[in-house]
CSV table of C-alpha atoms in Angstrom, one decimal:
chain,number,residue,atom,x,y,z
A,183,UNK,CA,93.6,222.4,-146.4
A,184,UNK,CA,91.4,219.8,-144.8
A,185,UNK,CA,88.1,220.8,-142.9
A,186,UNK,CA,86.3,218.3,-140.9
A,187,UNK,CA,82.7,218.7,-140.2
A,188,UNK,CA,82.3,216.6,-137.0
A,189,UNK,CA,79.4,218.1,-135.7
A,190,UNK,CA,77.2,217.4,-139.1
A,191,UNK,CA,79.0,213.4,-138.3
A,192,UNK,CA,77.6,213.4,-135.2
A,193,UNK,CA,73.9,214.0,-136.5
A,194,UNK,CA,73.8,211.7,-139.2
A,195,UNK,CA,75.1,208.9,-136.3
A,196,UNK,CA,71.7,209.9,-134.3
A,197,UNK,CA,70.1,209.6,-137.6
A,198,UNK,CA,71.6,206.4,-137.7
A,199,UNK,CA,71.0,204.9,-134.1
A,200,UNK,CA,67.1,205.6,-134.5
A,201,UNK,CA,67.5,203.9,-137.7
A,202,UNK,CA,69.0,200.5,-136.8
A,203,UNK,CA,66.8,200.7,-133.2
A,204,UNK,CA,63.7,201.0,-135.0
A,205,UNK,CA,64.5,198.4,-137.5
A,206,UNK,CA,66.1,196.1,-135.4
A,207,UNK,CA,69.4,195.7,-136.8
A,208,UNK,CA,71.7,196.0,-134.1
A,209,UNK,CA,73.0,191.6,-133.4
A,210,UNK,CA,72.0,192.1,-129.8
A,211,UNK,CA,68.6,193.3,-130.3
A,212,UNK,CA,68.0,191.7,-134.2
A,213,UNK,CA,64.1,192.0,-135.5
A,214,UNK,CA,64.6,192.4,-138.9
A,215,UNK,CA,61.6,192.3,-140.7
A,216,UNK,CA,62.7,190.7,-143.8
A,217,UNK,CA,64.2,188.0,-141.4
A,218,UNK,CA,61.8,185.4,-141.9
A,219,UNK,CA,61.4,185.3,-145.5
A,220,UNK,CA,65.2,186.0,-146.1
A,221,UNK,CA,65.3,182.4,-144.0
A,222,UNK,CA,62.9,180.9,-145.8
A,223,UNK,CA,64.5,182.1,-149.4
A,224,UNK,CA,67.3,179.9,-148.4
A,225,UNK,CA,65.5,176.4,-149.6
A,226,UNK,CA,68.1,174.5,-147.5
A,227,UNK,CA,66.4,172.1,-145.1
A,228,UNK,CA,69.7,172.1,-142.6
A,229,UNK,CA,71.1,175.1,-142.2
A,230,UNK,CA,71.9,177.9,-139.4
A,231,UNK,CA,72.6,181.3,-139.4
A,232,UNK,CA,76.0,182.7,-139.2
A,233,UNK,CA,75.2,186.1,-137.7
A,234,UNK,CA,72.5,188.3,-138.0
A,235,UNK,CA,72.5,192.2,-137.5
A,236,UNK,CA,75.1,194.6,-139.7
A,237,UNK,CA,75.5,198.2,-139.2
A,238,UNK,CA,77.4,200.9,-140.7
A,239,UNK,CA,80.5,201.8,-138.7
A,240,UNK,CA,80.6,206.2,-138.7
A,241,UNK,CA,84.8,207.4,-138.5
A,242,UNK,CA,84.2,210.3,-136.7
A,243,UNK,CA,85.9,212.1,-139.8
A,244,UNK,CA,83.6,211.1,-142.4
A,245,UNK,CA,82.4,214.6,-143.4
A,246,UNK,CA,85.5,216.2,-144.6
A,247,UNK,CA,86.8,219.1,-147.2
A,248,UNK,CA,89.8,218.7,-148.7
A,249,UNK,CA,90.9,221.8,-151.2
A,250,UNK,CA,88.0,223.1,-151.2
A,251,UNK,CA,85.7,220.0,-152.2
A,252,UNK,CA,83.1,218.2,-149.7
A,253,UNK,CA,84.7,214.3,-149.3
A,254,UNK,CA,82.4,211.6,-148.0
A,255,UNK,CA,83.8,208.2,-148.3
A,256,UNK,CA,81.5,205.0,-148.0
A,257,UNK,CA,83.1,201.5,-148.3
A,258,UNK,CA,80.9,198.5,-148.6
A,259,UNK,CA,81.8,195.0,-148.6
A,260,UNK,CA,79.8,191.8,-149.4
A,261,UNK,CA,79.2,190.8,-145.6
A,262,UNK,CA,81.1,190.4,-141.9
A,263,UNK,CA,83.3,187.5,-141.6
A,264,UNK,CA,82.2,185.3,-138.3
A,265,UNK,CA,84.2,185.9,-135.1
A,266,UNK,CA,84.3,182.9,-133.0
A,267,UNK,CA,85.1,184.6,-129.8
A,268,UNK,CA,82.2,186.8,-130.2
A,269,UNK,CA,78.6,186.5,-128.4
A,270,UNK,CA,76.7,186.6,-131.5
A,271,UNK,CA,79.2,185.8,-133.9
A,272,UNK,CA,79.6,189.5,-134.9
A,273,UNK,CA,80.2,193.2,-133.3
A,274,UNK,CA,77.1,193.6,-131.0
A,275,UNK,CA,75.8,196.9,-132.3
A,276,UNK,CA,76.4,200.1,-133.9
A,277,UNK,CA,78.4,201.9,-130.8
A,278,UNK,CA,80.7,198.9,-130.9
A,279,UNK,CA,81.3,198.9,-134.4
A,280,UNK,CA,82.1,202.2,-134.6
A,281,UNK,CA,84.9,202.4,-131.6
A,282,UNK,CA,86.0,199.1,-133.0
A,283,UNK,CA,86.7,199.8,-136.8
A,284,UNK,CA,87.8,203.5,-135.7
A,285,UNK,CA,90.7,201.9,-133.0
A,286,UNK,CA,92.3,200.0,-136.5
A,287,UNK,CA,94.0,203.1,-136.9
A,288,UNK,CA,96.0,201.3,-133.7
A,289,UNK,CA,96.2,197.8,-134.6
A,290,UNK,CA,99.5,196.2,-134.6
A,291,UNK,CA,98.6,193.5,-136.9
A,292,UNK,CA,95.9,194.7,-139.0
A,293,UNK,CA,93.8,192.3,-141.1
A,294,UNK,CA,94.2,192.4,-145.0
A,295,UNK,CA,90.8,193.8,-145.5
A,296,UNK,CA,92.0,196.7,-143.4
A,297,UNK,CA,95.2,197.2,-145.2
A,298,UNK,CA,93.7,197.5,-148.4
A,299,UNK,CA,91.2,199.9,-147.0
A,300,UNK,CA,93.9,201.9,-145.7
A,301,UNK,CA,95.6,202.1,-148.6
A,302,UNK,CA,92.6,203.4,-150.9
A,303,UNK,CA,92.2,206.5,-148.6
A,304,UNK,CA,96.0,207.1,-148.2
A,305,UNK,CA,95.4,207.3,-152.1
A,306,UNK,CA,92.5,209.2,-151.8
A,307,UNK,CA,93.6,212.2,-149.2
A,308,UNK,CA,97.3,212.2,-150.4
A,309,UNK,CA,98.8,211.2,-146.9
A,310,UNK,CA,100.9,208.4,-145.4
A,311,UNK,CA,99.0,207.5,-142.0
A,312,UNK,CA,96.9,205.1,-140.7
A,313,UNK,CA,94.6,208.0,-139.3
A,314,UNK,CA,93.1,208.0,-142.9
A,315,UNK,CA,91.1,204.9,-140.9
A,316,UNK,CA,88.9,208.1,-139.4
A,317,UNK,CA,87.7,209.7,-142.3
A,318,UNK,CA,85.3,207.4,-144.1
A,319,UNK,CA,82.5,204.8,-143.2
A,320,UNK,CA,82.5,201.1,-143.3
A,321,UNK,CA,78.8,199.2,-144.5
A,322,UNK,CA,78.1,196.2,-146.0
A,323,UNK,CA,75.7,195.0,-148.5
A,324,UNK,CA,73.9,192.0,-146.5
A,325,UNK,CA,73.0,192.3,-142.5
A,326,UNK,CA,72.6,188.3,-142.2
A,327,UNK,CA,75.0,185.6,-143.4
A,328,UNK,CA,73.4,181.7,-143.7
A,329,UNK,CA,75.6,178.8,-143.0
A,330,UNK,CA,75.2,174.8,-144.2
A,331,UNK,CA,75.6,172.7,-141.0
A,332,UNK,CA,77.7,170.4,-142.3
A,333,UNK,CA,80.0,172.8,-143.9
A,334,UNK,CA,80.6,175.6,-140.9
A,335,UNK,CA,83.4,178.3,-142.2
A,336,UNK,CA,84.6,181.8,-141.3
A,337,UNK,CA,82.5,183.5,-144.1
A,338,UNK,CA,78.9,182.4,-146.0
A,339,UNK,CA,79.1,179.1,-147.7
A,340,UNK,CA,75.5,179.7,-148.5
A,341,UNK,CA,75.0,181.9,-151.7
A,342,UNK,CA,72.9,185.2,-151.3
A,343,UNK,CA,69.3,185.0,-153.0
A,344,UNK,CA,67.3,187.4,-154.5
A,345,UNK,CA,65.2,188.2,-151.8
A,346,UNK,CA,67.8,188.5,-149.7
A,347,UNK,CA,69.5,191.0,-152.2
A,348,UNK,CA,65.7,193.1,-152.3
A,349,UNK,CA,65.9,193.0,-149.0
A,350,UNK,CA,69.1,193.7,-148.0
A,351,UNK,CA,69.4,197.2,-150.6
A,352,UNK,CA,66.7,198.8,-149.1
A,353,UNK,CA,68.7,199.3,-145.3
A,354,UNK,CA,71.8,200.3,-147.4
A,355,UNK,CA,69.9,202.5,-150.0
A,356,UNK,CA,68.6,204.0,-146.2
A,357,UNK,CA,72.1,204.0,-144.8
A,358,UNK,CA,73.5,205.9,-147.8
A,359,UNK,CA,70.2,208.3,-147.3
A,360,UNK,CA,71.6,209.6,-144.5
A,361,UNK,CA,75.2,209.5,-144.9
A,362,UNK,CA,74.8,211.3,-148.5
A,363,UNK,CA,77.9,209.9,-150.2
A,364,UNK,CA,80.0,211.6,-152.8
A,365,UNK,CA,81.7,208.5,-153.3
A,366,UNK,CA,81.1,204.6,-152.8
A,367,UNK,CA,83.7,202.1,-153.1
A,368,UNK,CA,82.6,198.5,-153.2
A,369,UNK,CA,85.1,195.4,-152.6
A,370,UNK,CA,85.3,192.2,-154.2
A,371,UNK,CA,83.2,190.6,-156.9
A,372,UNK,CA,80.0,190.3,-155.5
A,373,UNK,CA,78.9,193.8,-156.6
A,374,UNK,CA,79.6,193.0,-160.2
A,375,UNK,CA,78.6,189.6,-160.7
A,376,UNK,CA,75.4,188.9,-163.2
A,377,UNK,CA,73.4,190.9,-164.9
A,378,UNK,CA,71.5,191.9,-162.0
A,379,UNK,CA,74.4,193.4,-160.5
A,380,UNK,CA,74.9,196.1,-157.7
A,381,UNK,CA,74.9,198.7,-160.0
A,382,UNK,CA,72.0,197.7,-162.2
A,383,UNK,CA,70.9,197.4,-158.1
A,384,UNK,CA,71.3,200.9,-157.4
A,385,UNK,CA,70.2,202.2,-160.8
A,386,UNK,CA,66.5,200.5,-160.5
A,387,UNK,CA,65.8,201.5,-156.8
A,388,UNK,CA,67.4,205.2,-157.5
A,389,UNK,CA,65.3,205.2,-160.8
A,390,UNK,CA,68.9,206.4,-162.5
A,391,UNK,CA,71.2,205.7,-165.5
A,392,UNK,CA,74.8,205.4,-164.2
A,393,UNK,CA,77.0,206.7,-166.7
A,394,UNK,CA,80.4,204.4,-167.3
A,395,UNK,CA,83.2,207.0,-166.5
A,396,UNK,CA,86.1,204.3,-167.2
A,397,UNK,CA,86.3,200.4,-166.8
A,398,UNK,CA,89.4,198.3,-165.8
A,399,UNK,CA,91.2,196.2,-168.2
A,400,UNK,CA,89.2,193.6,-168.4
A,401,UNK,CA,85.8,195.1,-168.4
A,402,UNK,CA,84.8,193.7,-165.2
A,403,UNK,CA,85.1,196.5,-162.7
A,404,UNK,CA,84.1,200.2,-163.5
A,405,UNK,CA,83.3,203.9,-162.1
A,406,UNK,CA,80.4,204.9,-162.5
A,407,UNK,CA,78.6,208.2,-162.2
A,408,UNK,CA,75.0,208.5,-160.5
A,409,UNK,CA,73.3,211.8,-160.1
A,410,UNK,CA,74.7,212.5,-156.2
A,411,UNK,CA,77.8,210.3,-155.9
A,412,UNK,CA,80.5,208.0,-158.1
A,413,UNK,CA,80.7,204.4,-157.7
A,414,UNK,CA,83.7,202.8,-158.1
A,415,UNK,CA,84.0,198.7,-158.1
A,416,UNK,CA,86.9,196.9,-157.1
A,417,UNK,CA,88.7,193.9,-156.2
A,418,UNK,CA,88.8,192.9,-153.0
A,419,UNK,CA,92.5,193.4,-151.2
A,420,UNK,CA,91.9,189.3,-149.2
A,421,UNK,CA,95.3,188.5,-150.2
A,422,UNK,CA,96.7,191.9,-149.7
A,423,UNK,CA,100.3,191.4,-151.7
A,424,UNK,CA,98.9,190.4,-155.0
A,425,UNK,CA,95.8,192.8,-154.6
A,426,UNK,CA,98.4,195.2,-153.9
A,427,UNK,CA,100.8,194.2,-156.8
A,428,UNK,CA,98.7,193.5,-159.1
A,429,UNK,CA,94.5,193.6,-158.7
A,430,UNK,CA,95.0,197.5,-157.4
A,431,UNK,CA,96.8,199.2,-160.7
A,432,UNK,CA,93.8,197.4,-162.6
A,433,UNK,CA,90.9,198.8,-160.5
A,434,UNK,CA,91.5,201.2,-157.9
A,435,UNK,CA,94.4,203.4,-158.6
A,436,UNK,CA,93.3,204.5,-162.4
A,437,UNK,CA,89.9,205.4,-161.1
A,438,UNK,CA,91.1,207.6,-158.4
A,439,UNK,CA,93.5,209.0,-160.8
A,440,UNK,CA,90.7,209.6,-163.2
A,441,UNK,CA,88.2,210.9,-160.8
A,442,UNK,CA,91.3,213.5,-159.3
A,443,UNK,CA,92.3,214.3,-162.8
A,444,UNK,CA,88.6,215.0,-163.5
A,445,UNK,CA,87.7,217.1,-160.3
A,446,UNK,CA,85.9,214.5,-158.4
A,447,UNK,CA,87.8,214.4,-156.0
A,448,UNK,CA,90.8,217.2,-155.3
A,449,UNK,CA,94.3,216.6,-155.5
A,450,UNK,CA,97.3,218.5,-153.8
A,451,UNK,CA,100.4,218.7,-155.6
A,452,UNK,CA,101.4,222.1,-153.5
A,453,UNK,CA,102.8,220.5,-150.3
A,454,UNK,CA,104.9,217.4,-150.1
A,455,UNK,CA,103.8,214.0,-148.6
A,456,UNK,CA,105.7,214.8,-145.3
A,457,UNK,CA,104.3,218.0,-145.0
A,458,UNK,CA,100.5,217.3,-145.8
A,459,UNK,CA,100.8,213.5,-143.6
A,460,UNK,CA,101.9,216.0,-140.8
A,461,UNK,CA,99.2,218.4,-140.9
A,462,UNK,CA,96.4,215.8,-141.4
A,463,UNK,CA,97.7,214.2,-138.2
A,464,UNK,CA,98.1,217.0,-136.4
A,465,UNK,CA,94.0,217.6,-137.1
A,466,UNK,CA,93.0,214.2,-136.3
A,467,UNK,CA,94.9,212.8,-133.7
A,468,UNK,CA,93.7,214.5,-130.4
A,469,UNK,CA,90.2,212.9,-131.3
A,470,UNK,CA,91.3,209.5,-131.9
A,471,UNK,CA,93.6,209.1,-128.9
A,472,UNK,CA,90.1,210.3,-126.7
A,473,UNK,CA,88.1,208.0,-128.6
A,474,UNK,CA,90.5,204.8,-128.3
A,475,UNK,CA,92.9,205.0,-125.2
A,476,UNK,CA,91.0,202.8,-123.5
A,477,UNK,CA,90.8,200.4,-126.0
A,478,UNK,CA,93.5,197.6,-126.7
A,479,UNK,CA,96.5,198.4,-129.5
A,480,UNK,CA,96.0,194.9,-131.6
A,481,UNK,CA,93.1,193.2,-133.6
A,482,UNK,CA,91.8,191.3,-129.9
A,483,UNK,CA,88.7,190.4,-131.8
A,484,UNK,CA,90.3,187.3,-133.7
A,485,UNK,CA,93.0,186.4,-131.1
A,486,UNK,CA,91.1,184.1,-129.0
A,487,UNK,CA,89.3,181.4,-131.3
A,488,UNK,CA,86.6,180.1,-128.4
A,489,UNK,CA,83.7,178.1,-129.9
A,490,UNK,CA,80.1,180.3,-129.1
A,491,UNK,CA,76.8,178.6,-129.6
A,492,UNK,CA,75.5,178.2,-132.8
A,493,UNK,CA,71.5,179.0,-133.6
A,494,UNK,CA,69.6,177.6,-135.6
A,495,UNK,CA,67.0,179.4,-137.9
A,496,UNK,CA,63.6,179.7,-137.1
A,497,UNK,CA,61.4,179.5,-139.7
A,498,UNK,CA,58.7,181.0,-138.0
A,499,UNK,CA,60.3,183.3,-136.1
């Protein structure tokens, strides 16, 4: 039933370490290019930087087959929330990422944005385990997040400026190069605020029309088909019961429906949920036991809240 193409993973990961070494994106080796005038597009005379350097994080699972159709499941979110505890505010680089978004599958209190994740591929593959958590990869839309001085918070209280949107597309249009999509789920409103949105984004820099396969109730979130993968906007699951309750039957589980009942993406209805949760386990869970034994069971990242130097910008770095 399911097939899982590790090897053909493990390639596009090298594809992706020489990509984020030779353009400096990695937070503890950050050269950027577009640094300075992302900085500078700020137009804040007091301000410091929250974090700088995203990757993607890889599940080792990410290139799968289920029934017979090729699955490749990339998330993307606005931008990293700041981690006090951590050196540089954020996951050092892409090896860390990867173990550390893979080991969720063990966290005993996982974070909202996790849950909601979770629950989208449950959705998606048709089983009830948290080793869903190793079948897709995790990105974000900006690699650097600005903070006022006077104003210091968990997430950006500085908004995102063109440039920084210009500049910012061009590592995820690379990232999604190599990782060759057949769907992409954004969370939360930031991809479909304005006219300029993300997917007017995407269809200028891919030089495509999307075509509007369905739109949720309200208009504002939509899938959308571009010539090599879907799109599918959503709301983001930050307060996980009323995403859950309410914000999910608006815009995530119709479009799944719609893309299963449509042959987007397969569906199962031969097995039951016991049955096809036990086999899927059974294939993935040798791998992720090697991968995070050594690693701690709970979400250690945001347990210790230690104040880490702040830096400030420089202009002419």
């Amino acid at each position: 039933m399911w097939n899982f193409n590790t090897d053909k993973t493990q390639e596009r990961i090298q594809k992706l370490h020489k990509y984020y070494d030779k353009n400096g994106l990695n937070a503890d080796n950050f050269f950027c290019k577009y640094f300075p005038s992302c900085s500078q597009s700020v137009n804040l005379r007091e301000f410091k930087k929250q974090f700088s350097g995203t990757t993607a994080a890889v599940m080792p699972f990410y290139d799968s087959e289920f029934g017979g159709k090729e699955i490749r499941i990339l998330i993307v979110g606005k931008e990293h929330g700041y981690m006090q505890n951590l050196e540089f505010g954020i996951l050092p680089n892409f090896d860390s990422f990867n173990e550390t978004v893979l080991n969720c599958v063990n966290w005993e209190k996982m974070n909202n944005h996790m849950k909601g994740t979770r629950d989208i591929l449950k959705y998606i593959f048709e089983v009830d385990s948290n080793n869903v958590l190793s079948a897709y990869t995790l990105s974000d839309a900006y690699r650097c997040s600005f903070q006022k001085i006077d104003k210091f918070s968990n997430v950006s209280n500085v908004n995102s400026t063109k440039c920084m949107k210009n500049n910012c597309i061009k590592h995820l249009l690379a990232e999604i190069k190599i990782l060759e999509p057949t769907l992409i789920i954004t969370q939360g409103e930031w991809a479909v605020q304005g006219i300029n949105n993300f997917v007017k984004t995407l269809e200028e820099n891919l030089k495509q029309k999307a075509e509007c396969l369905k739109s949720s109730f309200n208009k504002k979130y939509g899938l959308y088909k571009f010539d090599d993968f879907i799109l599918m906007t959503t709301h983001h699951p930050a307060i996980y019961g009323h995403w859950k309750a309410n914000l999910a039957p608006d815009s995530v589980w119709p479009f799944i429906d719609y893309l299963k009942e449509n042959k987007y993406l397969p569906s199962n209805n031969q097995i039951s949920s016991l049955e096809s949760t036990n086999l899927f386990n059974d294939l993935t869970k040798n791998e992720i036991k090697k991968r995070t034994e050594h690693l701690p069971s709970n979400d250690g990242l945001r347990k210790e809240r230690v104040k880490t130097k702040q830096l400030k910008i420089e202009l002419n770095w």
